[in-house]
PDB file of C-alpha atoms in Angstrom:
ATOM      1  CA  MET O   1      25.062 111.309  61.897  1.00 67.00           C
ATOM      2  CA  GLN O   2      23.863 111.149  65.478  1.00 67.00           C
ATOM      3  CA  TYR O   3      25.618 107.789  65.885  1.00 65.00           C
ATOM      4  CA  TYR O   4      28.901 109.087  64.484  1.00 60.00           C
ATOM      5  CA  GLY O   5      28.628 112.139  66.700  1.00 61.00           C
ATOM      6  CA  LEU O   6      28.364 109.935  69.768  1.00 62.00           C
ATOM      7  CA  LEU O   7      31.285 107.834  68.513  1.00 62.00           C
ATOM      8  CA  GLY O   8      33.378 110.964  68.082  1.00 63.00           C
ATOM      9  CA  ASP O   9      32.519 112.146  71.558  1.00 61.00           C
ATOM     10  CA  TYR O  10      33.478 108.725  72.914  1.00 62.00           C
ATOM     11  CA  ILE O  11      36.841 108.679  71.131  1.00 64.00           C
ATOM     12  CA  GLY O  12      37.626 112.260  72.115  1.00 64.00           C
ATOM     13  CA  GLY O  13      36.509 111.825  75.688  1.00 65.00           C
ATOM     14  CA  VAL O  14      38.049 108.415  76.451  1.00 65.00           C
ATOM     15  CA  TRP O  15      40.897 107.752  74.063  1.00 66.00           C
ATOM     16  CA  GLY O  16      41.874 111.397  73.894  1.00 68.00           C
ATOM     17  CA  THR O  17      42.173 111.448  77.657  1.00 73.00           C
ATOM     18  CA  LEU O  18      44.237 108.247  77.606  1.00 76.00           C
ATOM     19  CA  LEU O  19      46.554 109.625  74.930  1.00 76.00           C
ATOM     20  CA  THR O  20      46.964 112.855  76.889  1.00 76.00           C
ATOM     21  CA  ALA O  21      47.780 110.870  80.055  1.00 77.00           C
ATOM     22  CA  ALA O  22      50.253 108.720  78.097  1.00 80.00           C
ATOM     23  CA  THR O  23      51.899 111.861  76.722  1.00 79.00           C
ATOM     24  CA  VAL O  24      52.210 113.366  80.198  1.00 78.00           C
ATOM     25  CA  LEU O  25      53.630 110.072  81.500  1.00 78.00           C
ATOM     26  CA  GLY O  26      56.116 109.968  78.641  1.00 80.00           C
ATOM     27  CA  VAL O  27      57.258 113.526  79.364  1.00 76.00           C
ATOM     28  CA  PHE O  28      57.609 112.708  83.056  1.00 70.00           C
ATOM     29  CA  LEU O  29      59.614 109.533  82.332  1.00 69.00           C
ATOM     30  CA  THR O  30      61.857 111.451  79.940  1.00 75.00           C
ATOM     31  CA  PHE O  31      62.433 114.129  82.567  1.00 65.00           C
ATOM     32  CA  TRP O  32      63.050 111.494  85.282  1.00 66.00           C
ATOM     33  CA  TRP O  33      65.481 109.572  83.096  1.00 65.00           C
ATOM     34  CA  SER O  34      67.401 112.702  82.128  1.00 69.00           C
ATOM     35  CA  ARG O  35      67.663 113.686  85.787  1.00 66.00           C
ATOM     36  CA  ARG O  36      68.910 110.192  86.641  1.00 68.00           C
ATOM     37  CA  VAL O  37      71.517 110.256  83.869  1.00 72.00           C
ATOM     38  CA  ASP O  38      72.623 113.711  84.991  1.00 76.00           C
ATOM     39  CA  TYR O  39      72.827 112.510  88.619  1.00 77.00           C
ATOM     40  CA  ARG O  40      74.929 109.476  87.646  1.00 84.00           C
ATOM     41  CA  ALA O  41      77.252 111.642  85.570  1.00 85.00           C
ATOM     42  CA  LYS O  42      77.771 114.086  88.450  1.00 88.00           C
ATOM     43  CA  THR O  43      78.251 111.208  90.899  1.00 87.00           C
ATOM     44  CA  TYR O  44      80.943 109.616  88.762  1.00 88.00           C
ATOM     45  CA  GLN O  45      82.557 113.009  88.310  1.00 88.00           C
ATOM     46  CA  VAL O  46      82.780 113.563  92.081  1.00 90.00           C
ATOM     47  CA  PHE O  47      84.077 110.005  92.561  1.00 90.00           C
ATOM     48  CA  ALA O  48      86.764 110.568  89.915  1.00 90.00           C
ATOM     49  CA  GLU O  49      87.822 113.745  91.716  1.00 90.00           C
ATOM     50  CA  MET O  50      88.092 111.881  95.029  1.00 90.00           C
ATOM     51  CA  MET O  51      90.181 109.205  93.314  1.00 91.00           C
ATOM     52  CA  ARG O  52      92.446 111.902  91.930  1.00 91.00           C
ATOM     53  CA  THR O  53      92.779 113.437  95.387  1.00 91.00           C
ATOM     54  CA  HIS O  54      93.638 110.014  96.808  1.00 91.00           C
ATOM     55  CA  GLU O  55      96.457 109.573  94.303  1.00 92.00           C
ATOM     56  CA  GLU O  56      97.779 113.067  95.023  1.00 92.00           C
ATOM     57  CA  ILE O  57      97.830 112.343  98.760  1.00 92.00           C
ATOM     58  CA  VAL O  58      99.680 109.070  98.214  1.00 92.00           C
ATOM     59  CA  GLN O  59     102.230 110.684  95.928  1.00 91.00           C
ATOM     60  CA  SER O  60     102.888 113.438  98.490  1.00 91.00           C
ATOM     61  CA  LEU O  61     103.845 111.005 101.275  1.00 90.00           C
ATOM     62  CA  ARG O  62     107.514 111.045 102.300  1.00 88.00           C
ATOM     63  CA  ILE O  63     109.359 109.091 105.000  1.00 84.00           C
ATOM     64  CA  GLY O  64     113.116 109.377 104.776  1.00 79.00           C
ATOM     65  CA  SER O  65     114.225 108.192 101.351  1.00 82.00           C
ATOM     66  CA  LYS O  66     110.877 106.519 100.618  1.00 85.00           C
ATOM     67  CA  ALA O  67     108.054 108.205  98.782  1.00 89.00           C
ATOM     68  CA  GLY O  68     104.534 107.374  97.685  1.00 89.00           C
ATOM     69  CA  ARG O  69     103.221 103.897  98.394  1.00 90.00           C
ATOM     70  CA  ASP O  70     106.637 102.760  99.596  1.00 90.00           C
ATOM     71  CA  THR O  71     106.098 104.801 102.771  1.00 90.00           C
ATOM     72  CA  PHE O  72     103.441 102.361 103.994  1.00 92.00           C
ATOM     73  CA  SER O  73     106.071  99.656 104.417  1.00 91.00           C
ATOM     74  CA  SER O  74     107.930 101.984 106.811  1.00 89.00           C
ATOM     75  CA  VAL O  75     104.709 102.707 108.697  1.00 91.00           C
ATOM     76  CA  LEU O  76     104.014  98.988 108.988  1.00 93.00           C
ATOM     77  CA  ARG O  77     107.564  98.313 110.165  1.00 91.00           C
ATOM     78  CA  GLU O  78     107.256 100.883 112.946  1.00 91.00           C
ATOM     79  CA  PHE O  79     104.015  99.284 114.074  1.00 93.00           C
ATOM     80  CA  TYR O  80     105.757  95.885 114.257  1.00 94.00           C
ATOM     81  CA  VAL O  81     108.542  97.282 116.421  1.00 92.00           C
ATOM     82  CA  ILE O  82     106.144  99.048 118.795  1.00 93.00           C
ATOM     83  CA  TYR O  83     103.962  95.944 119.023  1.00 94.00           C
ATOM     84  CA  LYS O  84     107.050  93.951 120.032  1.00 94.00           C
ATOM     85  CA  LEU O  85     107.822  96.555 122.690  1.00 93.00           C
ATOM     86  CA  THR O  86     104.335  96.099 124.182  1.00 93.00           C
ATOM     87  CA  ARG O  87     105.302  92.531 125.062  1.00 93.00           C
ATOM     88  CA  GLU O  88     108.455  93.747 126.761  1.00 91.00           C
ATOM     89  CA  VAL O  89     106.368  96.151 128.863  1.00 91.00           C
ATOM     90  CA  GLU O  90     103.537  93.675 129.577  1.00 89.00           C
ATOM     91  CA  ALA O  91     103.957  90.023 128.608  1.00 90.00           C
ATOM     92  CA  ASP O  92     100.628  88.806 129.993  1.00 89.00           C
ATOM     93  CA  ASP O  93      97.954  88.502 127.292  1.00 88.00           C
ATOM     94  CA  LEU O  94      95.276  88.507 129.953  1.00 91.00           C
ATOM     95  CA  VAL O  95      96.256  92.059 130.872  1.00 90.00           C
ATOM     96  CA  TRP O  96      96.891  93.260 127.334  1.00 92.00           C
ATOM     97  CA  PRO O  97      95.172  90.953 124.811  1.00 93.00           C
ATOM     98  CA  ILE O  98      96.045  91.113 121.135  1.00 93.00           C
ATOM     99  CA  SER O  99      93.244  93.592 120.399  1.00 93.00           C
ATOM    100  CA  ALA O 100      94.553  95.932 123.108  1.00 93.00           C
ATOM    101  CA  ARG O 101      98.154  95.612 121.877  1.00 94.00           C
ATOM    102  CA  ILE O 102      97.058  96.475 118.339  1.00 95.00           C
ATOM    103  CA  ASP O 103      95.247  99.563 119.592  1.00 94.00           C
ATOM    104  CA  ILE O 104      98.206 100.636 121.741  1.00 94.00           C
ATOM    105  CA  ALA O 105     100.840 100.020 119.064  1.00 94.00           C
ATOM    106  CA  TYR O 106      98.844 101.688 116.307  1.00 94.00           C
ATOM    107  CA  THR O 107      98.022 104.741 118.433  1.00 93.00           C
ATOM    108  CA  CYS O 108     101.687 105.181 119.385  1.00 92.00           C
ATOM    109  CA  MET O 109     102.713 104.732 115.770  1.00 92.00           C
ATOM    110  CA  PHE O 110     100.096 107.250 114.597  1.00 92.00           C
ATOM    111  CA  PHE O 111     100.674 110.002 117.178  1.00 91.00           C
ATOM    112  CA  GLY O 112     104.230 109.129 118.162  1.00 86.00           C
ATOM    113  CA  ALA O 113     105.530 108.556 121.677  1.00 81.00           C
ATOM    114  CA  HIS O 114     104.240 111.887 122.941  1.00 82.00           C
ATOM    115  CA  LEU O 115     102.114 113.110 125.823  1.00 83.00           C
ATOM    116  CA  SER O 116      99.008 112.946 123.635  1.00 82.00           C
ATOM    117  CA  SER O 117      99.449 109.202 123.174  1.00 85.00           C
ATOM    118  CA  GLU O 118      99.895 108.682 126.908  1.00 85.00           C
ATOM    119  CA  LYS O 119      96.671 110.577 127.647  1.00 89.00           C
ATOM    120  CA  ILE O 120      94.700 108.717 124.979  1.00 90.00           C
ATOM    121  CA  LEU O 121      95.926 105.311 126.182  1.00 91.00           C
ATOM    122  CA  LYS O 122      95.747 105.998 129.925  1.00 89.00           C
ATOM    123  CA  ASN O 123      92.968 103.407 130.340  1.00 91.00           C
ATOM    124  CA  TYR O 124      95.522 100.695 129.583  1.00 91.00           C
ATOM    125  CA  GLY O 125      97.540 101.719 132.640  1.00 89.00           C
ATOM    126  CA  PRO O 126      99.363 105.087 132.745  1.00 88.00           C
ATOM    127  CA  GLU O 127     102.567 103.664 134.225  1.00 91.00           C
ATOM    128  CA  LYS O 128     102.831 100.934 131.602  1.00 91.00           C
ATOM    129  CA  ILE O 129     102.128 103.380 128.776  1.00 91.00           C
ATOM    130  CA  GLN O 130     104.878 105.665 130.122  1.00 90.00           C
ATOM    131  CA  ARG O 131     107.272 102.728 130.147  1.00 91.00           C
ATOM    132  CA  LEU O 132     106.269 101.952 126.575  1.00 91.00           C
ATOM    133  CA  SER O 133     106.913 105.566 125.552  1.00 89.00           C
ATOM    134  CA  GLY O 134     110.354 105.356 127.133  1.00 89.00           C
ATOM    135  CA  ALA O 135     111.103 102.158 125.231  1.00 88.00           C
ATOM    136  CA  ILE O 136     109.994 103.824 121.980  1.00 88.00           C
ATOM    137  CA  HIS O 137     112.263 106.831 122.651  1.00 85.00           C
ATOM    138  CA  THR O 138     115.159 104.423 123.281  1.00 84.00           C
ATOM    139  CA  GLU O 139     114.412 102.679 119.992  1.00 82.00           C
ATOM    140  CA  ARG O 140     114.246 106.028 118.230  1.00 80.00           C
ATOM    141  CA  GLN O 141     117.772 106.924 119.340  1.00 78.00           C
ATOM    142  CA  LYS O 142     119.291 103.965 117.511  1.00 73.00           C
ATOM    143  CA  LYS O 143     121.418 104.537 114.437  1.00 51.00           C
ATOM    144  CA  GLU O 144     118.707 103.941 111.877  1.00 58.00           C
ATOM    145  CA  PRO O 145     116.978 107.279 111.462  1.00 53.00           C
ATOM    146  CA  GLU O 146     115.414 106.432 108.095  1.00 52.00           C
ATOM    147  CA  ARG O 147     114.025 103.081 109.166  1.00 50.00           C
ATOM    148  CA  ARG O 148     112.854 103.914 112.658  1.00 51.00           C
ATOM    149  CA  GLN O 149     111.830 107.468 113.179  1.00 73.00           C
ATOM    150  CA  PHE O 150     108.922 106.929 115.599  1.00 79.00           C
ATOM    151  CA  GLY O 151     107.952 110.572 115.382  1.00 82.00           C
ATOM    152  CA  GLY O 152     104.344 109.826 114.534  1.00 84.00           C
ATOM    153  CA  HIS O 153     102.509 109.807 111.219  1.00 88.00           C
ATOM    154  CA  GLN O 154      99.470 111.886 112.063  1.00 88.00           C
ATOM    155  CA  LEU O 155     100.457 114.531 109.510  1.00 85.00           C
ATOM    156  CA  ARG O 156     100.836 111.924 106.767  1.00 84.00           C
ATOM    157  CA  LEU O 157      98.005 109.511 107.466  1.00 90.00           C
ATOM    158  CA  SER O 158      95.191 111.698 108.810  1.00 90.00           C
ATOM    159  CA  HIS O 159      94.376 113.285 105.447  1.00 91.00           C
ATOM    160  CA  TYR O 160      94.825 109.934 103.708  1.00 93.00           C
ATOM    161  CA  PHE O 161      92.298 108.097 105.901  1.00 94.00           C
ATOM    162  CA  ARG O 162      89.812 110.975 105.948  1.00 92.00           C
ATOM    163  CA  ASN O 163      89.700 111.089 102.161  1.00 93.00           C
ATOM    164  CA  LEU O 164      89.498 107.288 101.883  1.00 94.00           C
ATOM    165  CA  PHE O 165      86.693 107.079 104.434  1.00 95.00           C
ATOM    166  CA  SER O 166      84.865 109.959 102.758  1.00 93.00           C
ATOM    167  CA  ALA O 167      85.145 108.215  99.384  1.00 93.00           C
ATOM    168  CA  TYR O 168      83.516 105.028 100.690  1.00 94.00           C
ATOM    169  CA  THR O 169      80.906 107.027 102.590  1.00 93.00           C
ATOM    170  CA  PHE O 170      80.146 108.994  99.443  1.00 92.00           C
ATOM    171  CA  ILE O 171      79.675 105.790  97.431  1.00 93.00           C
ATOM    172  CA  ASP O 172      77.412 104.299 100.083  1.00 91.00           C
ATOM    173  CA  GLY O 173      75.289 107.447 100.323  1.00 89.00           C
ATOM    174  CA  THR O 174      74.557 107.803  96.602  1.00 89.00           C
ATOM    175  CA  ASN O 175      71.300 106.752  94.940  1.00 87.00           C
ATOM    176  CA  LEU O 176      73.103 104.341  92.636  1.00 87.00           C
ATOM    177  CA  SER O 177      72.153 100.678  92.539  1.00 87.00           C
ATOM    178  CA  ASP O 178      73.926  98.234  94.844  1.00 89.00           C
ATOM    179  CA  GLU O 179      75.755  96.746  91.865  1.00 90.00           C
ATOM    180  CA  GLU O 180      77.096 100.158  90.848  1.00 90.00           C
ATOM    181  CA  LYS O 181      78.097 100.955  94.435  1.00 91.00           C
ATOM    182  CA  LEU O 182      80.011  97.681  94.783  1.00 92.00           C
ATOM    183  CA  SER O 183      81.639  98.292  91.415  1.00 91.00           C
ATOM    184  CA  LEU O 184      82.891 101.717  92.503  1.00 91.00           C
ATOM    185  CA  GLY O 185      84.078 100.182  95.781  1.00 92.00           C
ATOM    186  CA  LYS O 186      86.115  97.619  93.839  1.00 93.00           C
ATOM    187  CA  VAL O 187      87.654 100.355  91.704  1.00 92.00           C
ATOM    188  CA  LEU O 188      88.698 102.241  94.829  1.00 92.00           C
ATOM    189  CA  ARG O 189      90.050  99.063  96.457  1.00 93.00           C
ATOM    190  CA  SER O 190      92.116  98.314  93.358  1.00 91.00           C
ATOM    191  CA  LYS O 191      94.078 101.504  94.066  1.00 91.00           C
ATOM    192  CA  LEU O 192      95.221 100.202  97.469  1.00 93.00           C
ATOM    193  CA  SER O 193      98.443  98.198  97.643  1.00 92.00           C
ATOM    194  CA  ASN O 194      98.873  95.297 100.073  1.00 93.00           C
ATOM    195  CA  HIS O 195     100.756  97.538 102.504  1.00 94.00           C
ATOM    196  CA  GLU O 196      98.040 100.194 102.275  1.00 94.00           C
ATOM    197  CA  GLN O 197      95.357  97.607 103.006  1.00 95.00           C
ATOM    198  CA  ALA O 198      97.435  96.265 105.916  1.00 95.00           C
ATOM    199  CA  VAL O 199      97.750  99.729 107.493  1.00 95.00           C
ATOM    200  CA  LEU O 200      94.035 100.287 106.837  1.00 95.00           C
ATOM    201  CA  ALA O 201      93.233  96.994 108.610  1.00 95.00           C
ATOM    202  CA  LEU O 202      95.261  98.125 111.630  1.00 95.00           C
ATOM    203  CA  ASN O 203      93.458 101.455 111.586  1.00 95.00           C
ATOM    204  CA  ILE O 204      90.098  99.660 111.559  1.00 95.00           C
ATOM    205  CA  MET O 205      91.143  97.437 114.480  1.00 94.00           C
ATOM    206  CA  SER O 206      92.198 100.432 116.565  1.00 93.00           C
ATOM    207  CA  HIS O 207      89.838 102.859 118.252  1.00 92.00           C
ATOM    208  CA  LEU O 208      90.823 105.498 115.701  1.00 92.00           C
ATOM    209  CA  GLY O 209      89.146 103.631 112.853  1.00 92.00           C
ATOM    210  CA  ALA O 210      86.220 101.996 114.669  1.00 91.00           C
ATOM    211  CA  GLU O 211      83.804 103.995 112.512  1.00 93.00           C
ATOM    212  CA  TRP O 212      84.658 101.798 109.514  1.00 93.00           C
ATOM    213  CA  GLU O 213      83.004  98.780 111.113  1.00 92.00           C
ATOM    214  CA  ARG O 214      80.279 100.686 112.944  1.00 91.00           C
ATOM    215  CA  THR O 215      78.928 102.084 109.678  1.00 90.00           C
ATOM    216  CA  GLY O 216      79.162  98.704 107.918  1.00 90.00           C
ATOM    217  CA  LEU O 217      81.583  99.936 105.227  1.00 92.00           C
ATOM    218  CA  VAL O 218      84.082  97.123 105.851  1.00 92.00           C
ATOM    219  CA  GLU O 219      81.375  94.486 105.691  1.00 91.00           C
ATOM    220  CA  LYS O 220      79.790  95.848 102.521  1.00 92.00           C
ATOM    221  CA  TYR O 221      82.758  97.030 100.434  1.00 93.00           C
ATOM    222  CA  LYS O 222      85.579  94.885 101.896  1.00 93.00           C
ATOM    223  CA  PRO O 223      88.414  97.407 101.370  1.00 93.00           C
ATOM    224  CA  ILE O 224      90.982  94.924 102.786  1.00 94.00           C
ATOM    225  CA  LYS O 225      89.797  91.932 100.744  1.00 92.00           C
ATOM    226  CA  ASN O 226      93.122  91.582  98.884  1.00 92.00           C
ATOM    227  CA  LEU O 227      95.270  91.087 101.991  1.00 92.00           C
ATOM    228  CA  PRO O 228      97.149  87.759 101.816  1.00 90.00           C
ATOM    229  CA  ALA O 229      96.375  85.259 104.581  1.00 87.00           C
ATOM    230  CA  PHE O 230      99.699  85.688 106.419  1.00 89.00           C
ATOM    231  CA  PHE O 231     100.648  89.219 105.441  1.00 93.00           C
ATOM    232  CA  LEU O 232     100.303  90.594 108.986  1.00 92.00           C
ATOM    233  CA  THR O 233     102.799  88.626 111.068  1.00 91.00           C
ATOM    234  CA  PHE O 234     103.275  90.850 114.109  1.00 92.00           C
ATOM    235  CA  ASP O 235     101.858  88.112 116.363  1.00 90.00           C
ATOM    236  CA  LYS O 236     101.812  84.371 115.720  1.00 89.00           C
ATOM    237  CA  LEU O 237      98.411  84.114 117.432  1.00 89.00           C
ATOM    238  CA  PHE O 238      96.812  86.688 115.140  1.00 92.00           C
ATOM    239  CA  THR O 239      95.003  85.753 111.936  1.00 90.00           C
ATOM    240  CA  ILE O 240      93.263  88.261 109.707  1.00 93.00           C
ATOM    241  CA  LYS O 241      90.395  85.852 108.982  1.00 90.00           C
ATOM    242  CA  GLU O 242      89.636  85.334 112.666  1.00 90.00           C
ATOM    243  CA  ARG O 243      89.453  89.105 113.172  1.00 91.00           C
ATOM    244  CA  PHE O 244      87.326  89.701 110.046  1.00 92.00           C
ATOM    245  CA  PRO O 245      85.260  86.502 109.630  1.00 89.00           C
ATOM    246  CA  TYR O 246      82.630  88.274 107.524  1.00 88.00           C
ATOM    247  CA  ILE O 247      85.087  89.097 104.704  1.00 90.00           C
ATOM    248  CA  ASN O 248      85.663  86.580 101.932  1.00 87.00           C
ATOM    249  CA  PHE O 249      89.294  87.347 101.200  1.00 88.00           C
ATOM    250  CA  GLU O 250      90.816  86.982  97.771  1.00 87.00           C
ATOM    251  CA  TRP O 251      92.865  83.982  98.824  1.00 85.00           C
ATOM    252  CA  GLU O 252      89.634  82.178  99.768  1.00 79.00           C
ATOM    253  CA  THR O 253      88.467  81.827  96.165  1.00 68.00           C
ATOM    254  CA  THR O 254      89.242  78.091  96.289  1.00 56.00           C
ATOM    255  CA  ALA O 255      87.985  77.581  99.831  1.00 53.00           C
ATOM    256  CA  HIS O 256      85.226  75.063 100.494  1.00 57.00           C
ATOM    257  CA  LYS O 257      83.045  77.490 102.431  1.00 60.00           C
ATOM    258  CA  THR O 258      81.838  81.037 102.005  1.00 62.00           C
ATOM    259  CA  VAL O 259      80.348  83.405 104.559  1.00 62.00           C
ATOM    260  CA  LYS O 260      77.022  85.198 104.133  1.00 65.00           C
ATOM    261  CA  VAL O 261      76.434  88.187 106.375  1.00 64.00           C
ATOM    262  CA  TYR O 262      73.096  89.335 107.771  1.00 67.00           C
ATOM    263  CA  ARG O 263      72.962  92.675 109.597  1.00 65.00           C
ATOM    264  CA  LEU O 264      70.073  93.795 111.790  1.00 71.00           C
ATOM    265  CA  LYS O 265      70.016  97.409 112.963  1.00 70.00           C
ATOM    266  CA  PHE O 266      68.049  98.995 115.780  1.00 71.00           C
ATOM    267  CA  ARG O 267      68.955 102.599 116.554  1.00 65.00           C
ATOM    268  CA  GLN O 268      72.595 102.542 117.690  1.00 64.00           C
ATOM    269  CA  TRP O 269      72.751  98.750 117.936  1.00 71.00           C
ATOM    270  CA  SER O 270      73.797  96.363 115.165  1.00 66.00           C
ATOM    271  CA  LEU O 271      73.505  92.583 115.247  1.00 74.00           C
ATOM    272  CA  VAL O 272      75.679  90.765 112.704  1.00 66.00           C
ATOM    273  CA  LEU O 273      74.848  87.138 111.902  1.00 72.00           C
ATOM    274  CA  LEU O 274      77.340  85.014 109.962  1.00 64.00           C
ATOM    275  CA  ARG O 275      76.188  81.983 108.005  1.00 71.00           C
ATOM    276  CA  ARG O 276      78.754  79.587 106.547  1.00 66.00           C
ATOM    277  CA  LEU O 277      77.662  78.049 103.270  1.00 69.00           C
ATOM    278  CA  PRO O 278      79.347  75.429 101.077  1.00 69.00           C
ATOM    279  CA  ARG O 279      80.991  76.912  98.029  1.00 62.00           C
ATOM    280  CA  ARG O 280      80.434  75.290  94.663  1.00 58.00           C
ATOM    281  CA  LEU O 281      83.873  75.049  93.127  1.00 47.00           C
ATOM    282  CA  THR O 282      84.919  74.640  89.529  1.00 43.00           C
ATOM    283  CA  ASN O 283      88.245  73.885  87.972  1.00 40.00           C
ATOM    284  CA  ARG O 284      90.466  76.963  88.220  1.00 37.00           C
ATOM    285  CA  SER O 285      91.332  76.629  84.545  1.00 36.00           C
ATOM    286  CA  SER O 286      87.652  76.715  83.578  1.00 37.00           C
ATOM    287  CA  GLY O 287      86.897  80.002  85.343  1.00 38.00           C
ATOM    288  CA  PRO O 288      86.105  81.476  88.743  1.00 38.00           C
ATOM    289  CA  PRO O 289      83.994  79.710  91.368  1.00 38.00           C
ATOM    290  CA  THR O 290      80.273  79.864  90.820  1.00 36.00           C
ATOM    291  CA  ALA O 291      79.657  81.294  94.304  1.00 35.00           C
ATOM    292  CA  ALA O 292      80.334  84.979  94.687  1.00 39.00           C
ATOM    293  CA  ALA O 293      83.540  85.748  96.545  1.00 38.00           C
TER     294      ALA O 293
END
């Protein structure tokens, strides 16, 4: 009896403690998993609401007789005209390189040829910017009010870009896995037409949208990935791939090289390293390339 008493004490003291610890661990894991499921559900709910808001903003856009996503073609057309006018004001690319012309043309398209644009762009030469504003006003007086309004699109585009940027920032700031984040980013990108992605690319290249690249959202989620190679034709010397070398565009799925991006951050500084790797290709009829696009 003494032996069995010691055995009982051993089982109760050791295995009982282990079973109690296992029970506590099981309860904790159940609680943690339920919290995680609840967090994911709320995250997807907020994302769905932001998607709904995005669609409502797009549907509310109006420019002349165009509505919805069709308005982005008018916005892009105005940018093309203003960009052409920058060459009439200053033809030397050493004075105004392509990057500067994009910033000037987009800012004038966004705010219109008003005093605010002249003050914002004064670093490019106040006299030249005033001449550009005069050329835009002359263009605006032509007999095509629906096609070339040049009154600015701040009212239309500001809310659109704020919500879009907030949606990507929200995705990036969640506690979801990287695969889930990229999946949500693809869903959001699928809602953007080619013209929307083109206007977004111009916004990113201007000083107004510099935050997209500074925060790494463009590099990670590639919101302009579906832009065709020669969709933006405002300048024959401009190529979208040269401006965004770290994005593997959709039309590069049969390319022989892919780009891998490494980002090093130190306080406010970011160092981006690009590594070109050979892409293992397969027959297009047999499926997508084996390397990730």
